[in-house]
């Protein structure tokens, strides 16, 4: 049975698109046919992070409007098998996503894919509501700071009340907490919330903790999802999150500040 997973947050700039790209790629690497859908109409970031911006011809809104079919709009990843991107439109108005239109496209995607990852825009308006409406699972992406946690809490309320599953009295959306841009040094200094603080406030199961990392910036600049950088801390943390998403229980890494060795202390690390 195909699963629709929304990557959501409320707040912007927390790492939803980075995480959608990494998680979609990670699931495809595990052999699951996966499509990542960009719901951020107008901004269209996912294709940049995935490095396929020059290959966009038709987009999500074209498919909804019947101006193109899915085969014409889906972009096949050149690095990973079984991985596709459905890009967002750059110019059109945000009302282009209708509930019926989105529902039809997702139904058609469900026939062809194991996982449909919905990269949500920021906020709690139409675009974000549309991205989460049909979800079976939600990856609530949160930074370890009060404003982000507060917005994630509001999104949890919306998942409980305004989703298709909630409206139809079906089993609730399965929720996962993904803590991103985690900075152990700043947590130790009391400048940021700790993993335990965030877990306690949001009270949903922890899927992963992604460290703040230069490797994420390098990856997005080169249009290559960070999970493909197997040597990087963030790449490894996303791989761990994929294992957990697929039901494995594994230890968390990168939660504490790295103790600087004598060389790093003298020469800088
Ligand atoms: N773990 C991380 N370490 C460092 N920078 C990150 C990390 N995750 C995201 N970023 C950066 O934060 C910015 C916002 O990320 P993005 O994924 O676009 O967020 P959103 O989709 O939630 O708006 C981008 O510049 C991205 O490269
Ligand atoms: Mg985004």
PDB file of C-alpha atoms and ligand atoms in Angstrom:
ATOM      1  CA  UNK A   1       0.000   0.000   0.000  1.00  0.00           C
ATOM      2  CA  UNK A   2       1.472   3.368  -1.034  1.00  0.00           C
ATOM      3  CA  UNK A   3       2.165   5.817   1.766  1.00  0.00           C
ATOM      4  CA  UNK A   4       1.823   9.577   1.630  1.00  0.00           C
ATOM      5  CA  UNK A   5       4.252  11.314   3.978  1.00  0.00           C
ATOM      6  CA  UNK A   6       4.164  15.078   4.488  1.00  0.00           C
ATOM      7  CA  UNK A   7       7.259  16.953   5.616  1.00  0.00           C
ATOM      8  CA  UNK A   8       5.791  19.883   7.508  1.00  0.00           C
ATOM      9  CA  UNK A   9       6.635  22.477  10.175  1.00  0.00           C
ATOM     10  CA  UNK A  10       4.666  25.688  10.218  1.00  0.00           C
ATOM     11  CA  UNK A  11       7.833  27.759  10.367  1.00  0.00           C
ATOM     12  CA  UNK A  12       9.918  28.453   7.254  1.00  0.00           C
ATOM     13  CA  UNK A  13      13.622  27.795   6.869  1.00  0.00           C
ATOM     14  CA  UNK A  14      13.743  24.890   9.314  1.00  0.00           C
ATOM     15  CA  UNK A  15      14.875  22.279   6.782  1.00  0.00           C
ATOM     16  CA  UNK A  16      11.731  20.810   5.218  1.00  0.00           C
ATOM     17  CA  UNK A  17      12.988  20.851   1.646  1.00  0.00           C
ATOM     18  CA  UNK A  18      16.433  19.606   2.684  1.00  0.00           C
ATOM     19  CA  UNK A  19      14.729  16.795   4.618  1.00  0.00           C
ATOM     20  CA  UNK A  20      12.226  15.951   1.857  1.00  0.00           C
ATOM     21  CA  UNK A  21      15.108  15.561  -0.598  1.00  0.00           C
ATOM     22  CA  UNK A  22      17.196  13.487   1.811  1.00  0.00           C
ATOM     23  CA  UNK A  23      14.353  11.253   2.974  1.00  0.00           C
ATOM     24  CA  UNK A  24      12.918  10.684  -0.498  1.00  0.00           C
ATOM     25  CA  UNK A  25      16.376   9.787  -1.783  1.00  0.00           C
ATOM     26  CA  UNK A  26      17.019   7.562   1.233  1.00  0.00           C
ATOM     27  CA  UNK A  27      13.815   5.570   0.685  1.00  0.00           C
ATOM     28  CA  UNK A  28      14.649   5.108  -3.002  1.00  0.00           C
ATOM     29  CA  UNK A  29      18.162   3.926  -2.068  1.00  0.00           C
ATOM     30  CA  UNK A  30      16.447   1.269   0.049  1.00  0.00           C
ATOM     31  CA  UNK A  31      14.659   0.034  -3.069  1.00  0.00           C
ATOM     32  CA  UNK A  32      11.283   1.742  -2.566  1.00  0.00           C
ATOM     33  CA  UNK A  33       9.915   3.592  -5.561  1.00  0.00           C
ATOM     34  CA  UNK A  34       9.529   7.150  -4.366  1.00  0.00           C
ATOM     35  CA  UNK A  35       8.304  10.484  -5.673  1.00  0.00           C
ATOM     36  CA  UNK A  36       8.953  13.810  -3.955  1.00  0.00           C
ATOM     37  CA  UNK A  37       6.230  16.383  -4.630  1.00  0.00           C
ATOM     38  CA  UNK A  38       6.964  20.104  -4.243  1.00  0.00           C
ATOM     39  CA  UNK A  39       3.911  21.844  -2.761  1.00  0.00           C
ATOM     40  CA  UNK A  40       5.728  25.163  -2.414  1.00  0.00           C
ATOM     41  CA  UNK A  41       3.993  26.894  -5.325  1.00  0.00           C
ATOM     42  CA  UNK A  42       5.811  30.064  -6.283  1.00  0.00           C
ATOM     43  CA  UNK A  43       9.112  29.270  -4.572  1.00  0.00           C
ATOM     44  CA  UNK A  44      10.061  25.962  -6.133  1.00  0.00           C
ATOM     45  CA  UNK A  45      13.125  24.986  -4.142  1.00  0.00           C
ATOM     46  CA  UNK A  46      13.032  21.232  -4.320  1.00  0.00           C
ATOM     47  CA  UNK A  47      14.268  21.009  -7.907  1.00  0.00           C
ATOM     48  CA  UNK A  48      17.311  23.129  -6.967  1.00  0.00           C
ATOM     49  CA  UNK A  49      18.140  20.971  -3.958  1.00  0.00           C
ATOM     50  CA  UNK A  50      17.732  17.863  -6.148  1.00  0.00           C
ATOM     51  CA  UNK A  51      19.776  19.432  -8.959  1.00  0.00           C
ATOM     52  CA  UNK A  52      17.141  19.031 -11.664  1.00  0.00           C
ATOM     53  CA  UNK A  53      16.012  22.651 -12.107  1.00  0.00           C
ATOM     54  CA  UNK A  54      17.066  22.756 -15.753  1.00  0.00           C
ATOM     55  CA  UNK A  55      14.970  19.700 -16.555  1.00  0.00           C
ATOM     56  CA  UNK A  56      11.641  21.149 -15.405  1.00  0.00           C
ATOM     57  CA  UNK A  57       9.207  21.414 -18.326  1.00  0.00           C
ATOM     58  CA  UNK A  58       5.784  20.807 -16.784  1.00  0.00           C
ATOM     59  CA  UNK A  59       4.845  21.017 -13.130  1.00  0.00           C
ATOM     60  CA  UNK A  60       2.314  19.981 -10.484  1.00  0.00           C
ATOM     61  CA  UNK A  61      -0.138  22.768 -11.427  1.00  0.00           C
ATOM     62  CA  UNK A  62       0.033  21.855 -15.123  1.00  0.00           C
ATOM     63  CA  UNK A  63      -0.989  18.305 -14.180  1.00  0.00           C
ATOM     64  CA  UNK A  64      -3.849  19.505 -11.958  1.00  0.00           C
ATOM     65  CA  UNK A  65      -5.091  21.748 -14.770  1.00  0.00           C
ATOM     66  CA  UNK A  66      -4.882  18.959 -17.342  1.00  0.00           C
ATOM     67  CA  UNK A  67      -2.211  20.801 -19.365  1.00  0.00           C
ATOM     68  CA  UNK A  68       0.202  17.893 -18.994  1.00  0.00           C
ATOM     69  CA  UNK A  69       0.024  14.329 -17.750  1.00  0.00           C
ATOM     70  CA  UNK A  70       2.110  12.922 -14.921  1.00  0.00           C
ATOM     71  CA  UNK A  71       4.547  11.202 -17.263  1.00  0.00           C
ATOM     72  CA  UNK A  72       5.339  14.541 -18.827  1.00  0.00           C
ATOM     73  CA  UNK A  73       5.826  16.326 -15.523  1.00  0.00           C
ATOM     74  CA  UNK A  74       7.713  13.741 -13.447  1.00  0.00           C
ATOM     75  CA  UNK A  75      11.496  14.098 -13.508  1.00  0.00           C
ATOM     76  CA  UNK A  76      13.521  10.926 -13.040  1.00  0.00           C
ATOM     77  CA  UNK A  77      16.572  11.299 -10.819  1.00  0.00           C
ATOM     78  CA  UNK A  78      19.804  10.543 -12.682  1.00  0.00           C
ATOM     79  CA  UNK A  79      21.691   9.170  -9.683  1.00  0.00           C
ATOM     80  CA  UNK A  80      19.221   6.966  -7.837  1.00  0.00           C
ATOM     81  CA  UNK A  81      16.866   4.365  -9.290  1.00  0.00           C
ATOM     82  CA  UNK A  82      13.152   4.539  -8.525  1.00  0.00           C
ATOM     83  CA  UNK A  83      13.325   8.217  -7.576  1.00  0.00           C
ATOM     84  CA  UNK A  84      11.204  10.937  -9.192  1.00  0.00           C
ATOM     85  CA  UNK A  85      10.427  14.592  -8.548  1.00  0.00           C
ATOM     86  CA  UNK A  86       7.185  16.403  -9.277  1.00  0.00           C
ATOM     87  CA  UNK A  87       8.214  20.070  -9.385  1.00  0.00           C
ATOM     88  CA  UNK A  88       6.121  23.008  -8.241  1.00  0.00           C
ATOM     89  CA  UNK A  89       5.115  25.817 -10.508  1.00  0.00           C
ATOM     90  CA  UNK A  90       7.169  28.986 -10.160  1.00  0.00           C
ATOM     91  CA  UNK A  91       4.755  31.611 -11.307  1.00  0.00           C
ATOM     92  CA  UNK A  92       1.152  30.688 -10.722  1.00  0.00           C
ATOM     93  CA  UNK A  93      -1.009  31.748  -7.818  1.00  0.00           C
ATOM     94  CA  UNK A  94      -1.193  29.580  -4.737  1.00  0.00           C
ATOM     95  CA  UNK A  95      -4.897  28.856  -5.188  1.00  0.00           C
ATOM     96  CA  UNK A  96      -3.966  26.652  -8.129  1.00  0.00           C
ATOM     97  CA  UNK A  97      -3.853  23.702  -5.720  1.00  0.00           C
ATOM     98  CA  UNK A  98      -7.422  22.545  -5.206  1.00  0.00           C
ATOM     99  CA  UNK A  99      -8.324  19.736  -2.850  1.00  0.00           C
ATOM    100  CA  UNK A 100      -9.889  17.686  -5.654  1.00  0.00           C
ATOM    101  CA  UNK A 101      -7.014  18.379  -8.008  1.00  0.00           C
ATOM    102  CA  UNK A 102      -4.378  17.417  -5.464  1.00  0.00           C
ATOM    103  CA  UNK A 103      -6.390  14.347  -4.453  1.00  0.00           C
ATOM    104  CA  UNK A 104      -6.574  13.102  -8.044  1.00  0.00           C
ATOM    105  CA  UNK A 105      -2.851  13.541  -8.659  1.00  0.00           C
ATOM    106  CA  UNK A 106      -1.970  11.774  -5.393  1.00  0.00           C
ATOM    107  CA  UNK A 107      -4.320   8.884  -6.237  1.00  0.00           C
ATOM    108  CA  UNK A 108      -2.577   8.441  -9.573  1.00  0.00           C
ATOM    109  CA  UNK A 109       0.858   8.613  -7.916  1.00  0.00           C
ATOM    110  CA  UNK A 110      -0.247   5.963  -5.416  1.00  0.00           C
ATOM    111  CA  UNK A 111      -0.693   3.502  -8.270  1.00  0.00           C
ATOM    112  CA  UNK A 112       2.949   3.858  -9.254  1.00  0.00           C
ATOM    113  CA  UNK A 113       4.933   4.578  -6.108  1.00  0.00           C
ATOM    114  CA  UNK A 114       5.549   3.072  -2.662  1.00  0.00           C
ATOM    115  CA  UNK A 115       6.209   6.452  -1.052  1.00  0.00           C
ATOM    116  CA  UNK A 116       4.933   9.912  -1.897  1.00  0.00           C
ATOM    117  CA  UNK A 117       6.853  12.594  -0.004  1.00  0.00           C
ATOM    118  CA  UNK A 118       5.067  15.956   0.145  1.00  0.00           C
ATOM    119  CA  UNK A 119       7.400  18.906   0.704  1.00  0.00           C
ATOM    120  CA  UNK A 120       5.202  21.489   2.438  1.00  0.00           C
ATOM    121  CA  UNK A 121       5.496  25.249   2.137  1.00  0.00           C
ATOM    122  CA  UNK A 122       5.839  27.267   5.342  1.00  0.00           C
ATOM    123  CA  UNK A 123       2.853  28.671   7.209  1.00  0.00           C
ATOM    124  CA  UNK A 124      -0.535  27.261   8.057  1.00  0.00           C
ATOM    125  CA  UNK A 125      -2.456  28.492   5.027  1.00  0.00           C
ATOM    126  CA  UNK A 126      -3.720  26.861   1.842  1.00  0.00           C
ATOM    127  CA  UNK A 127      -0.445  25.435   0.526  1.00  0.00           C
ATOM    128  CA  UNK A 128       0.587  23.880   3.834  1.00  0.00           C
ATOM    129  CA  UNK A 129      -2.940  22.573   4.489  1.00  0.00           C
ATOM    130  CA  UNK A 130      -3.023  21.048   1.005  1.00  0.00           C
ATOM    131  CA  UNK A 131       0.341  19.334   1.532  1.00  0.00           C
ATOM    132  CA  UNK A 132      -0.779  17.650   4.748  1.00  0.00           C
ATOM    133  CA  UNK A 133      -4.446  16.980   3.935  1.00  0.00           C
ATOM    134  CA  UNK A 134      -4.058  13.509   2.401  1.00  0.00           C
ATOM    135  CA  UNK A 135      -1.082  12.404   4.508  1.00  0.00           C
ATOM    136  CA  UNK A 136      -0.811   8.993   6.149  1.00  0.00           C
ATOM    137  CA  UNK A 137       2.285  10.040   8.076  1.00  0.00           C
ATOM    138  CA  UNK A 138       3.822  13.390   8.981  1.00  0.00           C
ATOM    139  CA  UNK A 139       7.440  14.277   9.579  1.00  0.00           C
ATOM    140  CA  UNK A 140       7.226  17.343  11.799  1.00  0.00           C
ATOM    141  CA  UNK A 141      10.447  19.200  11.121  1.00  0.00           C
ATOM    142  CA  UNK A 142      11.532  21.342  14.053  1.00  0.00           C
ATOM    143  CA  UNK A 143      14.570  23.407  15.036  1.00  0.00           C
ATOM    144  CA  UNK A 144      15.596  23.448  18.693  1.00  0.00           C
ATOM    145  CA  UNK A 145      14.213  26.913  19.356  1.00  0.00           C
ATOM    146  CA  UNK A 146      11.007  28.117  20.967  1.00  0.00           C
ATOM    147  CA  UNK A 147       9.362  29.707  17.906  1.00  0.00           C
ATOM    148  CA  UNK A 148       9.882  26.608  15.792  1.00  0.00           C
ATOM    149  CA  UNK A 149       8.592  24.274  18.504  1.00  0.00           C
ATOM    150  CA  UNK A 150       5.527  26.455  18.959  1.00  0.00           C
ATOM    151  CA  UNK A 151       4.754  26.346  15.225  1.00  0.00           C
ATOM    152  CA  UNK A 152       5.242  22.581  15.153  1.00  0.00           C
ATOM    153  CA  UNK A 153       2.762  22.273  17.982  1.00  0.00           C
ATOM    154  CA  UNK A 154       0.202  24.234  15.941  1.00  0.00           C
ATOM    155  CA  UNK A 155       0.814  21.958  12.976  1.00  0.00           C
ATOM    156  CA  UNK A 156       0.171  18.931  15.205  1.00  0.00           C
ATOM    157  CA  UNK A 157      -3.188  20.465  16.104  1.00  0.00           C
ATOM    158  CA  UNK A 158      -4.008  20.883  12.421  1.00  0.00           C
ATOM    159  CA  UNK A 159      -2.979  17.281  11.647  1.00  0.00           C
ATOM    160  CA  UNK A 160      -5.440  16.183  14.339  1.00  0.00           C
ATOM    161  CA  UNK A 161      -8.328  18.324  13.148  1.00  0.00           C
ATOM    162  CA  UNK A 162      -8.072  19.374   9.512  1.00  0.00           C
ATOM    163  CA  UNK A 163      -6.638  16.362   7.689  1.00  0.00           C
ATOM    164  CA  UNK A 164      -8.579  13.898   5.563  1.00  0.00           C
ATOM    165  CA  UNK A 165      -7.942  11.203   8.169  1.00  0.00           C
ATOM    166  CA  UNK A 166      -9.279  13.441  10.953  1.00  0.00           C
ATOM    167  CA  UNK A 167     -12.353  14.512   8.985  1.00  0.00           C
ATOM    168  CA  UNK A 168     -13.226  10.940   8.086  1.00  0.00           C
ATOM    169  CA  UNK A 169     -12.578   9.500  11.538  1.00  0.00           C
ATOM    170  CA  UNK A 170      -9.889   7.226  10.149  1.00  0.00           C
ATOM    171  CA  UNK A 171      -6.776   6.152  12.091  1.00  0.00           C
ATOM    172  CA  UNK A 172      -4.834   9.318  12.870  1.00  0.00           C
ATOM    173  CA  UNK A 173      -1.826  10.456  10.877  1.00  0.00           C
ATOM    174  CA  UNK A 174       1.310   8.785  12.216  1.00  0.00           C
ATOM    175  CA  UNK A 175       3.551  11.558  13.527  1.00  0.00           C
ATOM    176  CA  UNK A 176       7.339  11.700  13.636  1.00  0.00           C
ATOM    177  CA  UNK A 177       9.564  14.377  15.114  1.00  0.00           C
ATOM    178  CA  UNK A 178      12.590  15.339  13.048  1.00  0.00           C
ATOM    179  CA  UNK A 179      14.861  17.717  14.892  1.00  0.00           C
ATOM    180  CA  UNK A 180      17.035  19.576  12.394  1.00  0.00           C
ATOM    181  CA  UNK A 181      19.870  22.114  12.562  1.00  0.00           C
ATOM    182  CA  UNK A 182      20.799  20.703  15.976  1.00  0.00           C
ATOM    183  CA  UNK A 183      23.770  22.420  17.517  1.00  0.00           C
ATOM    184  CA  UNK A 184      25.083  20.454  20.541  1.00  0.00           C
ATOM    185  CA  UNK A 185      27.520  23.198  21.579  1.00  0.00           C
ATOM    186  CA  UNK A 186      24.758  25.799  21.698  1.00  0.00           C
ATOM    187  CA  UNK A 187      22.445  23.388  23.505  1.00  0.00           C
ATOM    188  CA  UNK A 188      25.183  22.811  26.106  1.00  0.00           C
ATOM    189  CA  UNK A 189      25.473  26.580  26.598  1.00  0.00           C
ATOM    190  CA  UNK A 190      21.710  26.843  27.102  1.00  0.00           C
ATOM    191  CA  UNK A 191      21.221  28.872  23.900  1.00  0.00           C
ATOM    192  CA  UNK A 192      19.016  26.259  22.294  1.00  0.00           C
ATOM    193  CA  UNK A 193      16.511  23.670  23.454  1.00  0.00           C
ATOM    194  CA  UNK A 194      17.783  20.147  23.978  1.00  0.00           C
ATOM    195  CA  UNK A 195      16.411  17.007  22.333  1.00  0.00           C
ATOM    196  CA  UNK A 196      14.694  16.113  25.590  1.00  0.00           C
ATOM    197  CA  UNK A 197      13.108  19.571  25.911  1.00  0.00           C
ATOM    198  CA  UNK A 198      11.597  19.355  22.430  1.00  0.00           C
ATOM    199  CA  UNK A 199      10.490  15.752  22.902  1.00  0.00           C
ATOM    200  CA  UNK A 200       8.772  16.677  26.132  1.00  0.00           C
ATOM    201  CA  UNK A 201       6.886  19.639  24.637  1.00  0.00           C
ATOM    202  CA  UNK A 202       5.751  17.989  21.409  1.00  0.00           C
ATOM    203  CA  UNK A 203       5.376  14.468  22.820  1.00  0.00           C
ATOM    204  CA  UNK A 204       5.666  12.569  19.538  1.00  0.00           C
ATOM    205  CA  UNK A 205       8.205   9.838  18.664  1.00  0.00           C
ATOM    206  CA  UNK A 206      11.648  11.023  17.605  1.00  0.00           C
ATOM    207  CA  UNK A 207      12.612   9.985  14.066  1.00  0.00           C
ATOM    208  CA  UNK A 208      15.952  11.718  13.868  1.00  0.00           C
ATOM    209  CA  UNK A 209      18.266  14.478  14.965  1.00  0.00           C
ATOM    210  CA  UNK A 210      20.122  16.191  12.126  1.00  0.00           C
ATOM    211  CA  UNK A 211      23.108  18.282  13.185  1.00  0.00           C
ATOM    212  CA  UNK A 212      23.708  21.794  11.899  1.00  0.00           C
ATOM    213  CA  UNK A 213      26.280  21.063   9.238  1.00  0.00           C
ATOM    214  CA  UNK A 214      28.253  22.722   6.485  1.00  0.00           C
ATOM    215  CA  UNK A 215      27.695  19.545   4.462  1.00  0.00           C
ATOM    216  CA  UNK A 216      24.019  20.536   4.021  1.00  0.00           C
ATOM    217  CA  UNK A 217      25.005  23.833   2.446  1.00  0.00           C
ATOM    218  CA  UNK A 218      27.582  22.154   0.207  1.00  0.00           C
ATOM    219  CA  UNK A 219      24.990  19.591  -0.837  1.00  0.00           C
ATOM    220  CA  UNK A 220      22.298  22.107  -1.700  1.00  0.00           C
ATOM    221  CA  UNK A 221      24.785  24.286  -3.582  1.00  0.00           C
ATOM    222  CA  UNK A 222      25.745  21.323  -5.728  1.00  0.00           C
ATOM    223  CA  UNK A 223      22.163  20.107  -6.179  1.00  0.00           C
ATOM    224  CA  UNK A 224      22.843  16.781  -4.516  1.00  0.00           C
ATOM    225  CA  UNK A 225      20.770  15.574  -1.544  1.00  0.00           C
ATOM    226  CA  UNK A 226      23.002  15.424   1.538  1.00  0.00           C
ATOM    227  CA  UNK A 227      22.151  11.776   2.217  1.00  0.00           C
ATOM    228  CA  UNK A 228      24.320  10.904  -0.816  1.00  0.00           C
ATOM    229  CA  UNK A 229      27.287  12.404   1.057  1.00  0.00           C
ATOM    230  CA  UNK A 230      27.817   9.258   3.099  1.00  0.00           C
ATOM    231  CA  UNK A 231      30.824  10.663   4.947  1.00  0.00           C
ATOM    232  CA  UNK A 232      28.950  13.662   6.309  1.00  0.00           C
ATOM    233  CA  UNK A 233      27.390  13.867   9.770  1.00  0.00           C
ATOM    234  CA  UNK A 234      24.076  15.160   8.367  1.00  0.00           C
ATOM    235  CA  UNK A 235      24.056  12.450   5.676  1.00  0.00           C
ATOM    236  CA  UNK A 236      24.585   9.743   8.294  1.00  0.00           C
ATOM    237  CA  UNK A 237      21.911  11.246  10.557  1.00  0.00           C
ATOM    238  CA  UNK A 238      19.404  11.177   7.667  1.00  0.00           C
ATOM    239  CA  UNK A 239      20.341   7.554   6.892  1.00  0.00           C
ATOM    240  CA  UNK A 240      19.636   6.675  10.524  1.00  0.00           C
ATOM    241  CA  UNK A 241      16.253   8.405  10.269  1.00  0.00           C
ATOM    242  CA  UNK A 242      15.405   6.282   7.196  1.00  0.00           C
ATOM    243  CA  UNK A 243      16.191   3.101   9.151  1.00  0.00           C
ATOM    244  CA  UNK A 244      13.833   4.252  11.912  1.00  0.00           C
ATOM    245  CA  UNK A 245      11.134   5.228   9.415  1.00  0.00           C
ATOM    246  CA  UNK A 246      11.354   1.671   8.079  1.00  0.00           C
ATOM    247  CA  UNK A 247      10.931   0.260  11.585  1.00  0.00           C
ATOM    248  CA  UNK A 248      14.483  -0.305  12.858  1.00  0.00           C
ATOM    249  CA  UNK A 249      15.545   0.776  16.331  1.00  0.00           C
ATOM    250  CA  UNK A 250      18.964   2.369  16.271  1.00  0.00           C
ATOM    251  CA  UNK A 251      20.934   4.666  18.547  1.00  0.00           C
ATOM    252  CA  UNK A 252      21.009   8.396  17.993  1.00  0.00           C
ATOM    253  CA  UNK A 253      24.293   9.995  16.980  1.00  0.00           C
ATOM    254  CA  UNK A 254      25.615  13.575  16.954  1.00  0.00           C
ATOM    255  CA  UNK A 255      23.727  14.588  20.092  1.00  0.00           C
ATOM    256  CA  UNK A 256      26.688  15.802  22.084  1.00  0.00           C
ATOM    257  CA  UNK A 257      29.369  18.365  21.360  1.00  0.00           C
ATOM    258  CA  UNK A 258      32.428  16.791  19.782  1.00  0.00           C
ATOM    259  CA  UNK A 259      35.326  16.904  22.234  1.00  0.00           C
ATOM    260  CA  UNK A 260      38.097  18.711  20.494  1.00  0.00           C
ATOM    261  CA  UNK A 261      41.344  16.752  20.374  1.00  0.00           C
ATOM    262  CA  UNK A 262      44.698  18.358  21.032  1.00  0.00           C
ATOM    263  CA  UNK A 263      45.346  18.947  17.296  1.00  0.00           C
ATOM    264  CA  UNK A 264      42.004  20.596  16.732  1.00  0.00           C
ATOM    265  CA  UNK A 265      42.515  22.772  19.790  1.00  0.00           C
ATOM    266  CA  UNK A 266      45.892  23.957  18.550  1.00  0.00           C
ATOM    267  CA  UNK A 267      45.223  24.154  14.813  1.00  0.00           C
ATOM    268  CA  UNK A 268      41.452  24.706  14.771  1.00  0.00           C
ATOM    269  CA  UNK A 269      38.961  22.111  13.608  1.00  0.00           C
TER     270      UNK A 269
HETATM  271  N1  LIG B   1      21.179  20.488   9.097  1.00  0.00           N
HETATM  272  C1  LIG B   1      21.430  21.675   8.523  1.00  0.00           C
HETATM  273  N2  LIG B   1      22.632  22.281   8.680  1.00  0.00           N
HETATM  274  C2  LIG B   1      22.898  23.467   8.112  1.00  0.00           C
HETATM  275  N3  LIG B   1      22.039  24.134   7.319  1.00  0.00           N
HETATM  276  C3  LIG B   1      20.826  23.578   7.095  1.00  0.00           C
HETATM  277  C4  LIG B   1      20.459  22.334   7.679  1.00  0.00           C
HETATM  278  N4  LIG B   1      19.186  22.038   7.269  1.00  0.00           N
HETATM  279  C5  LIG B   1      18.789  23.058   6.475  1.00  0.00           C
HETATM  280  N5  LIG B   1      19.774  23.977   6.356  1.00  0.00           N
HETATM  281  C6  LIG B   1      19.739  25.223   5.574  1.00  0.00           C
HETATM  282  O1  LIG B   1      18.660  26.027   6.034  1.00  0.00           O
HETATM  283  C7  LIG B   1      18.051  26.715   4.975  1.00  0.00           C
HETATM  284  C8  LIG B   1      16.575  26.364   4.929  1.00  0.00           C
HETATM  285  O2  LIG B   1      16.439  24.984   4.625  1.00  0.00           O
HETATM  286  P1  LIG B   1      15.211  24.425   3.774  1.00  0.00           P
HETATM  287  O3  LIG B   1      15.363  22.957   3.685  1.00  0.00           O
HETATM  288  O4  LIG B   1      15.068  25.180   2.498  1.00  0.00           O
HETATM  289  O5  LIG B   1      14.035  24.814   4.768  1.00  0.00           O
HETATM  290  P2  LIG B   1      12.464  24.917   4.518  1.00  0.00           P
HETATM  291  O6  LIG B   1      12.115  24.064   3.343  1.00  0.00           O
HETATM  292  O7  LIG B   1      11.878  24.438   5.806  1.00  0.00           O
HETATM  293  O8  LIG B   1      12.169  26.366   4.275  1.00  0.00           O
HETATM  294  C9  LIG B   1      18.782  26.304   3.706  1.00  0.00           C
HETATM  295  O9  LIG B   1      19.751  27.277   3.407  1.00  0.00           O
HETATM  296  C10 LIG B   1      19.438  24.982   4.101  1.00  0.00           C
HETATM  297  O10 LIG B   1      20.610  24.744   3.363  1.00  0.00           O
HETATM  298 MG1  LIG B   2      11.071  24.478   1.570  1.00  0.00          MG
END
